[in-house]
mmCIF file of C-alpha atoms in Angstrom:
data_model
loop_
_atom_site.group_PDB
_atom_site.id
_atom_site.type_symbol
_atom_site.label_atom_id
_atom_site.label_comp_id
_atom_site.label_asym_id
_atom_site.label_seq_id
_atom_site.Cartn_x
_atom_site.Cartn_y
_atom_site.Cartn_z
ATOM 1 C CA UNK A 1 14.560 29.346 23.203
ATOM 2 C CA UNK A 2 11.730 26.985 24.523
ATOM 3 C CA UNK A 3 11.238 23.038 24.187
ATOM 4 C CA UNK A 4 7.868 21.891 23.832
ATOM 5 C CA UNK A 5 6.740 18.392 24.749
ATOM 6 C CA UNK A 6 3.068 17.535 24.054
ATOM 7 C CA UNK A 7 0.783 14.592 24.569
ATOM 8 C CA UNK A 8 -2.041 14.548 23.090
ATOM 9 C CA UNK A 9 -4.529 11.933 23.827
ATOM 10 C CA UNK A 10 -8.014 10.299 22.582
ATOM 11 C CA UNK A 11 -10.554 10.335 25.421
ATOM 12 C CA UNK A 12 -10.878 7.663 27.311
ATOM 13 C CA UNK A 13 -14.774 6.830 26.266
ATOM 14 C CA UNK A 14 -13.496 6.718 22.459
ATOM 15 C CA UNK A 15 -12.785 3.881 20.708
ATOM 16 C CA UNK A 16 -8.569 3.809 19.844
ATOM 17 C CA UNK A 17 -9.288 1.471 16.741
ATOM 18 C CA UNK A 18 -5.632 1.599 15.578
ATOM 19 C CA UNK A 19 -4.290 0.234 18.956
ATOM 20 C CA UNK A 20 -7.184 -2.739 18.875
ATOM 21 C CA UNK A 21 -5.427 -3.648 15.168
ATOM 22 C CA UNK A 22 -2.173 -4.076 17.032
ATOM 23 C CA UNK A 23 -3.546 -5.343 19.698
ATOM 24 C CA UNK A 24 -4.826 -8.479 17.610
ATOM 25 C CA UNK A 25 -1.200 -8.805 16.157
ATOM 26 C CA UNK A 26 -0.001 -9.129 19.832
ATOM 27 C CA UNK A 27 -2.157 -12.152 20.535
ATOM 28 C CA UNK A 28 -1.248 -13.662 17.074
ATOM 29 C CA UNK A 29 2.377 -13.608 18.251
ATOM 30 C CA UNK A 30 1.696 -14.988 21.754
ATOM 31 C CA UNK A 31 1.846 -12.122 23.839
ATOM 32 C CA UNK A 32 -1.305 -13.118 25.590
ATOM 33 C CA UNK A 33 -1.053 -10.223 28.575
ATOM 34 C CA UNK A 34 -1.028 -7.370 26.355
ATOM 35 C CA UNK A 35 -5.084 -5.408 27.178
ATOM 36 C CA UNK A 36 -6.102 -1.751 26.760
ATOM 37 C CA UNK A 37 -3.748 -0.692 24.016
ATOM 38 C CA UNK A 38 -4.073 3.107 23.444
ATOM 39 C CA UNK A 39 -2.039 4.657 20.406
ATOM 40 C CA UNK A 40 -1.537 8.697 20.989
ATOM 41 C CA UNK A 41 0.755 11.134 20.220
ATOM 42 C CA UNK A 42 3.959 12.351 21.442
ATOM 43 C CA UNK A 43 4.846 15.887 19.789
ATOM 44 C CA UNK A 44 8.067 17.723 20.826
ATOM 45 C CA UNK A 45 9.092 20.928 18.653
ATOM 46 C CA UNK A 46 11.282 24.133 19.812
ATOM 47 C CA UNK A 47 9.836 27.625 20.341
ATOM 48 C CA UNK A 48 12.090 30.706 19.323
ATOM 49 C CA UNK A 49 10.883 33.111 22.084
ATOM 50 C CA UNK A 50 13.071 35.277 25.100
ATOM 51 C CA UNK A 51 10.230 34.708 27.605
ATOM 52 C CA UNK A 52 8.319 31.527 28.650
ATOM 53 C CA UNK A 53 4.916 33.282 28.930
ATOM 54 C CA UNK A 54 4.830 33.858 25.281
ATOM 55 C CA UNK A 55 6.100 30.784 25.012
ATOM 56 C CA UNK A 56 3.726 28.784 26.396
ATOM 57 C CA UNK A 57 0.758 31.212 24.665
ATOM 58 C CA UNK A 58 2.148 29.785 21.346
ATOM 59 C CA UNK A 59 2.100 26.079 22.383
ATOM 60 C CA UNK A 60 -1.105 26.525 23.603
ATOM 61 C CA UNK A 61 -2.403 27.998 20.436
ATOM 62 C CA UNK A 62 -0.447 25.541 18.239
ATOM 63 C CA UNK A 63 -2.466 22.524 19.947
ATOM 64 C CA UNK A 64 -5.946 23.884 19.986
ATOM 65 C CA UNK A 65 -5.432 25.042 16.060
ATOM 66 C CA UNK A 66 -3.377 22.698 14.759
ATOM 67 C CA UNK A 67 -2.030 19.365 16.804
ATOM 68 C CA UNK A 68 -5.281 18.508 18.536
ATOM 69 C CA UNK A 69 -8.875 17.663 17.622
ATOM 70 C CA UNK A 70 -10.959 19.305 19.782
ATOM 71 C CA UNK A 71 -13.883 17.318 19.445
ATOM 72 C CA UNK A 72 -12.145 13.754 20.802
ATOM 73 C CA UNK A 73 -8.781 14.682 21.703
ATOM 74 C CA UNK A 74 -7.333 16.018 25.013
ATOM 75 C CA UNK A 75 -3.976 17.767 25.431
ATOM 76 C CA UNK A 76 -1.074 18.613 27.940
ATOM 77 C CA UNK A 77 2.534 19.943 27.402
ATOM 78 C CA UNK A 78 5.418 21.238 29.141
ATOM 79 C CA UNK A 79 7.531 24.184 28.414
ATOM 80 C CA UNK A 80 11.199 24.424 29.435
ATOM 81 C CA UNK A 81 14.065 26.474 28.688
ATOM 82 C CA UNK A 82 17.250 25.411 26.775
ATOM 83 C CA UNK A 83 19.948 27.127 26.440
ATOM 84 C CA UNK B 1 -1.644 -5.924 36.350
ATOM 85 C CA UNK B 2 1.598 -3.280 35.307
ATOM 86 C CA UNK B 3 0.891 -0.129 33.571
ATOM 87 C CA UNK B 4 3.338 0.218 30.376
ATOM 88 C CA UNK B 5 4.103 3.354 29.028
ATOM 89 C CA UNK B 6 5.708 3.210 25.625
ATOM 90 C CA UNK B 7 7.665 6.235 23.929
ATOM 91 C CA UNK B 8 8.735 5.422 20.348
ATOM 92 C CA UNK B 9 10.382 7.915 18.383
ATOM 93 C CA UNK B 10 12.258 8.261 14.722
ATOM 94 C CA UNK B 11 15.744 8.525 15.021
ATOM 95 C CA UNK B 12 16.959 12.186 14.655
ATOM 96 C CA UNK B 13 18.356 12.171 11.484
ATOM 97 C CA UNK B 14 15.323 10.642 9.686
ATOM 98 C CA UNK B 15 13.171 13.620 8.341
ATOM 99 C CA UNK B 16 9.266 13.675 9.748
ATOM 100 C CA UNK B 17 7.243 14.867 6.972
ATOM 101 C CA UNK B 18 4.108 15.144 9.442
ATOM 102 C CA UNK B 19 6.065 17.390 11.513
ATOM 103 C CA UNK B 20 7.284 19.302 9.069
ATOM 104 C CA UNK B 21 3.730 19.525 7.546
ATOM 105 C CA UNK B 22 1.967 21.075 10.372
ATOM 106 C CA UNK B 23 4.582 23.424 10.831
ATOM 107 C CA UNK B 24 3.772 24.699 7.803
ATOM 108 C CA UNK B 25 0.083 25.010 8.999
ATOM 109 C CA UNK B 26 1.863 26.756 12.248
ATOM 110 C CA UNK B 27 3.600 29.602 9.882
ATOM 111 C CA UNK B 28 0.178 30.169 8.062
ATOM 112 C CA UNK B 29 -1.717 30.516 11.304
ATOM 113 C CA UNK B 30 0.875 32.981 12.484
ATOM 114 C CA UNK B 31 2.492 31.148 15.089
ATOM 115 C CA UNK B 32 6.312 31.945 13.830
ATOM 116 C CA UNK B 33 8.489 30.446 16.565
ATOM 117 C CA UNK B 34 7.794 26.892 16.169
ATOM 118 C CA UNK B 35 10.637 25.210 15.035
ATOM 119 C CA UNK B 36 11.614 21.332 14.837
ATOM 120 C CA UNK B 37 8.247 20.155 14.906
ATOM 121 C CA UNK B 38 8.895 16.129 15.571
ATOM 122 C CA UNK B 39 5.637 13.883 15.840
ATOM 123 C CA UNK B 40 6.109 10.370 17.542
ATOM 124 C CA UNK B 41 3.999 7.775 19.099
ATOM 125 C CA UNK B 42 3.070 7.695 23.265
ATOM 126 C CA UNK B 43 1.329 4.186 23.753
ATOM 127 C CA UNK B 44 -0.116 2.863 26.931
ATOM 128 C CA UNK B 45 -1.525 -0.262 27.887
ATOM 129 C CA UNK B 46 -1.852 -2.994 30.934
ATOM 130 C CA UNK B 47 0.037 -5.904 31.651
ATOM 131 C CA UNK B 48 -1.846 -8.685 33.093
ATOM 132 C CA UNK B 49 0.986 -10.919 35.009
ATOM 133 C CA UNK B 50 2.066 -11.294 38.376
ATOM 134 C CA UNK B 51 5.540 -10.207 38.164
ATOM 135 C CA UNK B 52 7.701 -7.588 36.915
ATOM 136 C CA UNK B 53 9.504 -9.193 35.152
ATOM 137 C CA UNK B 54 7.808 -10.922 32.798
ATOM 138 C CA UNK B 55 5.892 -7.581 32.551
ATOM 139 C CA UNK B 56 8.857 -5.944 31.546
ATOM 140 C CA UNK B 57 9.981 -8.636 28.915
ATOM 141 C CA UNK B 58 6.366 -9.118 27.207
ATOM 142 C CA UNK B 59 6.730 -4.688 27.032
ATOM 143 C CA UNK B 60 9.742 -5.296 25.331
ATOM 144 C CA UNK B 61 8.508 -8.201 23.070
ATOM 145 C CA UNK B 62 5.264 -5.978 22.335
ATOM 146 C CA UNK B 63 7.690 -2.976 21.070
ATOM 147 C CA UNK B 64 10.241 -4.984 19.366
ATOM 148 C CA UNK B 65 7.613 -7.397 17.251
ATOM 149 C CA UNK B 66 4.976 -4.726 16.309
ATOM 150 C CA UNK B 67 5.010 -1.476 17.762
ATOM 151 C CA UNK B 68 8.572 -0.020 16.506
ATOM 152 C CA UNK B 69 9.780 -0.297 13.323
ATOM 153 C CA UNK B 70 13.621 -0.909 13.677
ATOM 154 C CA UNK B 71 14.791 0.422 10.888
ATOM 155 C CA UNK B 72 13.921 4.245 12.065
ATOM 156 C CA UNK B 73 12.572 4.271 15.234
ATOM 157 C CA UNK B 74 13.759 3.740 18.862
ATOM 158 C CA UNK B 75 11.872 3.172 22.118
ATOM 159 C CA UNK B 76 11.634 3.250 25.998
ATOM 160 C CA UNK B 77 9.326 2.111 28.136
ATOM 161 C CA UNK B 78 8.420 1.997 31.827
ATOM 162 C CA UNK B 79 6.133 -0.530 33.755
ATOM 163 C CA UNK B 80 4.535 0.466 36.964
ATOM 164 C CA UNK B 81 2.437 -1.749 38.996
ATOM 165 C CA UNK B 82 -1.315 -1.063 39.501
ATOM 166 C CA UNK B 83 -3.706 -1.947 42.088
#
């Protein structure tokens, strides 16, 4: 048994519209340092496997088919064992 | 200028129907082993002050005012000076 832990993040050039909303909220409740919010996503899951090279195969093909859009999102994950 | 780095996550026993929805997708697609799918929120932004600590305590206002919801979720943070 694997644990996954993914991040999976906009690039950089794209606009993160949902962190600029909370961004705004910041200001309207004085916190006047807060710049450059960025909103992404934090995924962990388990995978039921004996060996870590299948493993990570199966992460890797759960975030380019599934967790991450390709065509604005980047991702990276770690794989570890638990027993 | 600090670098925050925010984590928040639902609390454990508080279902996450996203996660469980992609995981669904996963199954379709073939990937079997996936289990526990959990989706939560990685958020990253700067800090314009001097000092660390009043980094650190506008962080903490940031997460407890707007970014968490207290009810389910929890966070952690960590604030790293830039250059």
């Amino acid at each position: 048994m694997f644990k996954a832990k993914v991040l999976i993040k906009r690039r950089a050039t794209i606009l993160d519209p949902q962190g600029k909303a909370v961004e705004i909220g910041a200001k309207h409740l004085g916190l006047k340092n807060i710049k450059n919010t960025r909103i992404d996503k934090y995924i962990e899951f388990s995978v039921d496997t004996m060996d870590k090279k299948s493993a990570v195969d199966e992460v890797n093909d759960y975030c380019k088919k599934l967790l991450a859009n390709p065509i604005m999102e980047d991702f990276e994950f770690t794989v570890e064992e638990v027993k």
